[in-house]
């Protein structure tokens, strides 16, 4: 069962005004509204031709829709900021959850397209890789911001860069840094009001730099870490450091988590890297759900939140699963995979509009 069901009469309320109020041209505002309605009301594949026919009654309007997303010069940043604030006003936000979106593609010219091995399926796909920030509001995960991973060839090859319309400001950025950029952007949109950052990115990148910078900038977090992660401060020789899994097995403390479940945790320290380059250490905790069948901990998480019960934090750690379900739902019902274009700006605009449509449909009726 999806978090919400798609209907043809979905109202948008004041969302289009908020998203497109910064656009000076009335035609841009109109086509933005049409695109949103098309994503909500068109069943099946959301091509611009089908969306135009459903919303305007004329397939000829598809040219204007395509132009609005791919070539019309409007910035997606202000729209995403308004979407984030609109969603945060709707329901209390439990966490900022980071999650990837793998978008299969044909050909080699779409911005960011590359070959990637997916450990979950055990196969290699031709795809774009997006990193999204979702607001976890309990029963839903609302996407509000995105980064597109760009392999080196798109940044060092001028012909590729021009073809994909990648801006001159784009720079090589590892995935952990893209995740950090999303957190910084959300912090600026929220006026400094933050929520715990939750993510399981262990299959994509080394999360140690992300952990250190979140700690150093004062963000609370719950991040999945590989079981072989070495623990110990700088005073401990590398050869004498224990792995996270070994520490939990040997010295972890078990806590009841309800329904016969147990959480195992261990108090540790978290290394931080402040914006000024100085390093520090702070209190932290390793934790995992105890698997009674195997007699071993499950997925291991590292957190710098020490004033909440481990069972409560482990519940928060389930958020990435909800975000992944949201990505799947966006692909099935909201046109996430149906972008008709190859450019970097077009991708970001499409992702913004899909996120807005999903947010509107998901939050309808949930506002207390």
Short mmCIF file of C-alpha atoms in Angstrom, two decimals:
data_model
loop_
_atom_site.label_atom_id
_atom_site.label_comp_id
_atom_site.label_asym_id
_atom_site.label_seq_id
_atom_site.Cartn_x
_atom_site.Cartn_y
_atom_site.Cartn_z
CA UNK A 1 0.00 0.00 0.00
CA UNK A 2 1.34 3.42 -0.96
CA UNK A 3 1.59 6.27 1.51
CA UNK A 4 -1.10 7.97 -0.57
CA UNK A 5 -3.28 7.27 -3.60
CA UNK A 6 -3.31 9.35 -6.76
CA UNK A 7 -6.60 11.00 -7.75
CA UNK A 8 -7.57 13.22 -10.63
CA UNK A 9 -9.04 15.93 -8.42
CA UNK A 10 -6.01 16.62 -6.26
CA UNK A 11 -6.01 20.29 -5.17
CA UNK A 12 -2.79 22.27 -5.05
CA UNK A 13 -3.93 25.05 -2.74
CA UNK A 14 -1.39 27.84 -2.40
CA UNK A 15 1.59 25.65 -3.34
CA UNK A 16 1.98 26.92 -6.95
CA UNK A 17 1.96 30.53 -5.72
CA UNK A 18 4.70 29.72 -3.21
CA UNK A 19 6.80 27.74 -5.67
CA UNK A 20 6.57 30.11 -8.61
CA UNK A 21 5.99 33.45 -6.92
CA UNK A 22 9.61 34.42 -7.60
CA UNK A 23 9.06 34.08 -11.36
CA UNK A 24 8.38 37.43 -13.00
CA UNK A 25 6.66 36.07 -16.12
CA UNK A 26 3.04 35.00 -15.85
CA UNK A 27 3.47 32.38 -18.59
CA UNK A 28 6.18 30.66 -16.52
CA UNK A 29 3.88 30.60 -13.50
CA UNK A 30 1.06 29.16 -15.62
CA UNK A 31 3.16 26.37 -17.13
CA UNK A 32 4.57 25.52 -13.72
CA UNK A 33 1.02 25.03 -12.48
CA UNK A 34 0.14 22.94 -15.55
CA UNK A 35 3.20 20.71 -15.08
CA UNK A 36 2.31 20.11 -11.42
CA UNK A 37 -1.29 19.27 -12.32
CA UNK A 38 -0.03 16.98 -15.07
CA UNK A 39 2.15 15.02 -12.66
CA UNK A 40 -0.80 14.61 -10.29
CA UNK A 41 -3.58 13.89 -12.78
CA UNK A 42 -1.94 11.89 -15.57
CA UNK A 43 -2.03 8.14 -15.05
CA UNK A 44 0.79 5.99 -16.36
CA UNK A 45 3.85 7.48 -18.01
CA UNK A 46 4.03 11.24 -17.55
CA UNK A 47 5.22 12.47 -20.94
CA UNK A 48 4.79 16.17 -21.61
CA UNK A 49 2.42 15.29 -24.44
CA UNK A 50 0.14 13.22 -22.21
CA UNK A 51 0.27 15.76 -19.36
CA UNK A 52 -0.57 18.61 -21.73
CA UNK A 53 -3.55 16.69 -23.10
CA UNK A 54 -4.89 15.84 -19.62
CA UNK A 55 -4.57 19.34 -18.15
CA UNK A 56 -5.14 21.64 -21.14
CA UNK A 57 -7.03 19.37 -23.54
CA UNK A 58 -4.41 19.99 -26.23
CA UNK A 59 -1.30 17.92 -26.98
CA UNK A 60 0.10 20.99 -28.76
CA UNK A 61 0.72 22.56 -25.34
CA UNK A 62 3.44 19.95 -24.81
CA UNK A 63 5.92 22.22 -26.59
CA UNK A 64 5.41 24.90 -23.94
CA UNK A 65 5.69 22.35 -21.12
CA UNK A 66 8.94 20.99 -22.55
CA UNK A 67 10.25 24.54 -22.94
CA UNK A 68 9.30 25.41 -19.36
CA UNK A 69 11.33 22.55 -17.88
CA UNK A 70 14.28 22.39 -20.24
CA UNK A 71 14.94 25.89 -21.55
CA UNK A 72 12.96 28.52 -19.67
CA UNK A 73 15.45 30.36 -17.41
CA UNK A 74 14.12 29.86 -13.90
CA UNK A 75 16.02 28.89 -10.77
CA UNK A 76 14.93 25.82 -8.84
CA UNK A 77 16.61 26.82 -5.55
CA UNK A 78 13.97 29.37 -4.43
CA UNK A 79 11.16 26.94 -5.33
CA UNK A 80 12.76 24.18 -3.25
CA UNK A 81 13.23 26.51 -0.32
CA UNK A 82 9.54 27.39 -0.39
CA UNK A 83 8.62 23.70 -0.71
CA UNK A 84 10.77 22.85 2.34
CA UNK A 85 9.23 25.61 4.45
CA UNK A 86 5.71 24.69 3.30
CA UNK A 87 6.24 21.03 4.23
CA UNK A 88 7.82 21.89 7.60
CA UNK A 89 4.81 24.07 8.46
CA UNK A 90 2.44 21.21 7.69
CA UNK A 91 3.63 18.66 10.24
CA UNK A 92 6.41 18.32 12.86
CA UNK A 93 9.66 17.16 11.27
CA UNK A 94 11.36 14.23 13.03
CA UNK A 95 14.51 14.13 10.91
CA UNK A 96 16.25 15.26 7.75
CA UNK A 97 16.78 12.00 5.92
CA UNK A 98 19.30 11.58 3.12
CA UNK A 99 18.59 8.91 0.51
CA UNK A 100 19.72 8.12 -3.04
CA UNK A 101 17.61 7.79 -6.17
CA UNK A 102 18.99 5.60 -8.96
CA UNK A 103 17.41 6.65 -12.26
CA UNK A 104 18.03 4.17 -15.12
CA UNK A 105 18.84 5.88 -18.43
CA UNK A 106 19.54 4.95 -22.02
CA UNK A 107 22.48 6.38 -23.90
CA UNK A 108 25.46 8.30 -22.57
CA UNK A 109 24.66 11.99 -23.03
CA UNK A 110 22.19 12.76 -20.22
CA UNK A 111 23.79 14.87 -17.48
CA UNK A 112 25.55 12.63 -14.96
CA UNK A 113 24.78 9.32 -16.66
CA UNK A 114 27.27 6.55 -15.86
CA UNK A 115 27.66 2.84 -15.20
CA UNK A 116 27.11 1.94 -11.54
CA UNK A 117 27.16 -1.37 -9.70
CA UNK A 118 24.23 -1.74 -7.31
CA UNK A 119 25.07 -4.05 -4.38
CA UNK A 120 21.38 -4.49 -3.51
CA UNK A 121 20.60 -6.12 -6.87
CA UNK A 122 24.08 -7.38 -7.72
CA UNK A 123 24.04 -5.81 -11.19
CA UNK A 124 25.48 -2.86 -13.08
CA UNK A 125 23.10 -0.29 -14.57
CA UNK A 126 23.37 2.74 -16.82
CA UNK A 127 21.92 5.50 -14.66
CA UNK A 128 21.87 8.92 -13.10
CA UNK A 129 22.39 9.07 -9.35
CA UNK A 130 20.51 11.67 -7.35
CA UNK A 131 20.95 12.38 -3.65
CA UNK A 132 17.80 13.66 -1.98
CA UNK A 133 16.96 15.28 1.34
CA UNK A 134 13.60 14.19 2.76
CA UNK A 135 11.67 15.65 5.68
CA UNK A 136 10.51 12.75 7.86
CA UNK A 137 7.13 13.81 9.24
CA UNK A 138 6.27 10.42 10.73
CA UNK A 139 3.86 8.84 8.27
CA UNK A 140 5.52 10.34 5.20
CA UNK A 141 8.90 11.35 3.81
CA UNK A 142 8.73 14.55 1.81
CA UNK A 143 11.51 15.23 -0.75
CA UNK A 144 12.58 18.88 -0.74
CA UNK A 145 16.09 19.05 -2.26
CA UNK A 146 18.34 17.16 -4.67
CA UNK A 147 21.92 16.87 -5.86
CA UNK A 148 22.94 15.15 -9.11
CA UNK A 149 26.19 13.19 -9.02
CA UNK A 150 28.48 14.21 -11.89
CA UNK A 151 31.24 11.78 -12.92
CA UNK A 152 34.58 13.45 -13.79
CA UNK A 153 34.04 13.32 -17.57
CA UNK A 154 31.14 15.76 -17.31
CA UNK A 155 33.35 18.32 -15.57
CA UNK A 156 36.64 18.03 -17.43
CA UNK A 157 35.30 17.55 -20.97
CA UNK A 158 34.10 20.93 -22.28
CA UNK A 159 32.01 19.32 -25.03
CA UNK A 160 30.20 17.10 -22.51
CA UNK A 161 29.76 20.03 -20.15
CA UNK A 162 28.26 22.23 -22.85
CA UNK A 163 26.01 19.47 -24.18
CA UNK A 164 24.56 18.83 -20.72
CA UNK A 165 24.41 22.56 -19.87
CA UNK A 166 26.38 22.07 -16.69
CA UNK A 167 27.08 25.46 -15.07
CA UNK A 168 30.62 26.72 -14.67
CA UNK A 169 30.15 26.74 -10.89
CA UNK A 170 29.73 22.95 -10.75
CA UNK A 171 32.77 21.20 -9.29
CA UNK A 172 33.87 17.63 -8.61
CA UNK A 173 32.05 16.58 -5.46
CA UNK A 174 32.10 13.18 -3.73
CA UNK A 175 28.76 11.81 -2.59
CA UNK A 176 29.38 12.53 1.09
CA UNK A 177 30.03 16.17 0.21
CA UNK A 178 26.82 16.34 -1.81
CA UNK A 179 24.98 15.03 1.24
CA UNK A 180 26.61 17.71 3.36
CA UNK A 181 25.62 20.38 0.82
CA UNK A 182 21.99 19.31 1.15
CA UNK A 183 22.16 19.65 4.94
CA UNK A 184 23.71 23.12 4.65
CA UNK A 185 21.06 24.23 2.17
CA UNK A 186 18.25 22.96 4.38
CA UNK A 187 19.78 24.75 7.37
CA UNK A 188 19.71 28.04 5.47
CA UNK A 189 16.08 27.49 4.43
CA UNK A 190 14.97 26.64 7.95
CA UNK A 191 16.50 29.72 9.55
CA UNK A 192 18.86 27.61 11.65
CA UNK A 193 16.18 25.27 13.02
CA UNK A 194 17.54 21.78 12.52
CA UNK A 195 16.53 18.14 12.93
CA UNK A 196 18.67 15.02 13.30
CA UNK A 197 20.34 14.01 10.04
CA UNK A 198 19.63 10.34 9.33
CA UNK A 199 21.17 8.31 6.50
CA UNK A 200 22.35 4.90 5.38
CA UNK A 201 24.85 5.63 2.60
CA UNK A 202 27.27 2.81 3.34
CA UNK A 203 26.76 1.17 -0.08
CA UNK A 204 27.56 4.44 -1.88
CA UNK A 205 30.46 6.13 -0.15
CA UNK A 206 32.73 6.46 2.87
CA UNK A 207 30.59 8.28 5.42
CA UNK A 208 33.46 9.13 7.80
CA UNK A 209 34.00 12.64 6.31
CA UNK A 210 30.26 13.32 6.56
CA UNK A 211 30.19 12.18 10.19
CA UNK A 212 33.16 14.38 11.10
CA UNK A 213 31.75 17.49 9.47
CA UNK A 214 28.25 17.07 10.88
CA UNK A 215 29.80 16.65 14.33
CA UNK A 216 32.07 19.64 13.81
CA UNK A 217 29.23 21.91 12.69
CA UNK A 218 26.96 20.99 15.59
CA UNK A 219 24.41 18.85 13.73
CA UNK A 220 22.91 15.87 15.50
CA UNK A 221 22.91 12.70 13.42
CA UNK A 222 22.14 8.99 13.22
CA UNK A 223 24.29 7.47 10.47
CA UNK A 224 24.77 3.85 9.42
CA UNK A 225 28.39 2.67 9.58
CA UNK A 226 30.02 -0.52 8.28
CA UNK A 227 30.59 -3.18 10.92
CA UNK A 228 34.34 -3.09 10.26
CA UNK A 229 34.61 0.63 11.10
CA UNK A 230 37.66 1.06 13.36
CA UNK A 231 37.03 2.78 16.68
CA UNK A 232 39.44 4.59 18.97
CA UNK A 233 40.84 8.10 19.34
CA UNK A 234 44.08 9.38 17.82
CA UNK A 235 45.96 8.13 20.86
CA UNK A 236 45.11 4.50 19.99
CA UNK A 237 47.52 2.92 17.46
CA UNK A 238 45.70 1.83 14.29
CA UNK A 239 46.60 -1.82 14.89
CA UNK A 240 44.96 -1.77 18.31
CA UNK A 241 41.63 -0.26 17.27
CA UNK A 242 38.55 -2.49 17.42
CA UNK A 243 35.80 -2.70 14.86
CA UNK A 244 32.33 -1.37 15.63
CA UNK A 245 30.85 -4.88 15.43
CA UNK A 246 33.50 -6.33 17.76
CA UNK A 247 32.93 -3.56 20.31
CA UNK A 248 29.17 -4.16 20.36
CA UNK A 249 29.64 -7.91 20.71
CA UNK A 250 32.20 -7.66 23.51
CA UNK A 251 31.12 -4.64 25.49
CA UNK A 252 27.67 -3.63 24.26
CA UNK A 253 24.75 -3.19 26.65
CA UNK A 254 21.35 -4.57 25.73
CA UNK A 255 18.15 -2.60 26.23
CA UNK A 256 14.53 -3.74 25.82
CA UNK A 257 12.86 -2.18 22.80
CA UNK A 258 9.33 -3.55 23.12
CA UNK A 259 7.60 -6.46 21.38
CA UNK A 260 10.37 -8.80 22.51
CA UNK A 261 13.03 -6.80 20.67
CA UNK A 262 16.37 -5.68 22.06
CA UNK A 263 18.80 -2.91 21.19
CA UNK A 264 22.49 -3.22 21.90
CA UNK A 265 24.55 -0.05 22.39
CA UNK A 266 27.96 1.15 23.44
CA UNK A 267 29.05 4.62 24.59
CA UNK A 268 31.90 5.91 22.44
CA UNK A 269 33.38 9.15 21.13
CA UNK A 270 32.77 10.89 17.82
CA UNK A 271 35.48 12.76 15.99
CA UNK A 272 34.55 16.16 14.60
CA UNK A 273 36.06 18.52 12.04
CA UNK A 274 34.96 22.10 12.56
CA UNK A 275 34.54 24.60 9.71
CA UNK A 276 37.75 26.34 10.82
CA UNK A 277 39.68 23.10 10.34
CA UNK A 278 40.11 22.35 14.04
CA UNK A 279 39.39 18.82 15.24
CA UNK A 280 37.44 17.83 18.34
CA UNK A 281 35.92 14.84 20.09
CA UNK A 282 32.41 14.53 21.46
CA UNK A 283 30.25 11.88 23.14
CA UNK A 284 28.53 9.38 20.92
CA UNK A 285 26.91 5.98 20.82
CA UNK A 286 27.06 2.86 18.67
CA UNK A 287 23.82 0.93 18.46
CA UNK A 288 22.07 -1.85 16.58
CA UNK A 289 19.04 -4.04 16.90
CA UNK A 290 20.05 -7.35 18.43
CA UNK A 291 19.23 -10.31 16.19
CA UNK A 292 18.26 -13.13 18.54
CA UNK A 293 18.32 -15.64 15.67
CA UNK A 294 21.97 -15.09 14.76
CA UNK A 295 23.14 -13.84 18.15
CA UNK A 296 24.70 -10.81 16.47
CA UNK A 297 23.87 -7.12 15.96
CA UNK A 298 22.10 -6.05 12.78
CA UNK A 299 22.75 -2.79 10.89
CA UNK A 300 25.08 -0.64 13.03
CA UNK A 301 24.46 3.05 13.59
CA UNK A 302 26.63 5.83 15.01
CA UNK A 303 24.97 8.81 16.68
CA UNK A 304 26.01 11.86 18.69
CA UNK A 305 22.57 11.99 20.37
CA UNK A 306 23.13 10.70 23.89
CA UNK A 307 20.06 11.99 25.77
CA UNK A 308 17.49 9.69 24.13
CA UNK A 309 16.88 5.99 24.69
CA UNK A 310 18.62 3.75 22.12
CA UNK A 311 15.28 2.18 21.18
CA UNK A 312 13.93 5.62 20.27
CA UNK A 313 17.01 6.37 18.20
CA UNK A 314 16.80 3.04 16.44
CA UNK A 315 13.23 3.89 15.48
CA UNK A 316 14.58 7.11 13.98
CA UNK A 317 17.13 5.01 12.08
CA UNK A 318 14.25 3.39 10.17
CA UNK A 319 13.73 6.67 8.32
CA UNK A 320 15.97 5.82 5.31
CA UNK A 321 13.68 2.89 4.56
CA UNK A 322 10.73 5.29 4.39
CA UNK A 323 12.68 7.63 2.10
CA UNK A 324 13.55 4.74 -0.23
CA UNK A 325 9.85 3.82 -0.35
CA UNK A 326 9.07 7.43 -1.25
CA UNK A 327 11.57 7.28 -4.13
CA UNK A 328 9.91 4.09 -5.40
CA UNK A 329 6.45 5.67 -5.14
CA UNK A 330 7.64 8.81 -6.94
CA UNK A 331 8.90 6.61 -9.76
CA UNK A 332 5.70 4.58 -10.02
CA UNK A 333 3.09 7.33 -9.72
CA UNK A 334 4.66 10.80 -9.96
CA UNK A 335 6.92 10.78 -13.02
CA UNK A 336 10.31 10.62 -11.31
CA UNK A 337 11.67 8.45 -14.15
CA UNK A 338 9.85 10.22 -16.98
CA UNK A 339 12.03 13.30 -17.57
CA UNK A 340 12.21 14.09 -21.29
CA UNK A 341 15.52 15.87 -21.55
CA UNK A 342 19.25 15.50 -21.01
CA UNK A 343 20.36 18.76 -19.43
CA UNK A 344 21.51 19.47 -15.89
CA UNK A 345 19.04 22.38 -15.38
CA UNK A 346 16.18 20.36 -16.84
CA UNK A 347 16.87 17.47 -14.48
CA UNK A 348 16.85 19.76 -11.45
CA UNK A 349 13.63 21.48 -12.52
CA UNK A 350 11.89 18.17 -13.17
CA UNK A 351 13.00 16.80 -9.78
CA UNK A 352 11.72 19.97 -8.10
CA UNK A 353 8.29 19.65 -9.72
CA UNK A 354 8.03 15.91 -9.03
CA UNK A 355 8.95 16.56 -5.39
CA UNK A 356 6.30 19.28 -5.12
CA UNK A 357 3.61 17.05 -6.66
CA UNK A 358 4.53 14.19 -4.33
CA UNK A 359 4.57 16.49 -1.30
CA UNK A 360 1.15 17.90 -2.15
CA UNK A 361 -0.40 14.48 -2.63
CA UNK A 362 1.28 12.97 0.42
CA UNK A 363 0.53 15.74 2.90
CA UNK A 364 -3.06 16.30 1.83
CA UNK A 365 -5.31 15.44 4.73
CA UNK A 366 -2.41 14.88 7.14
CA UNK A 367 -2.13 18.43 8.45
CA UNK A 368 -3.43 18.47 12.05
#
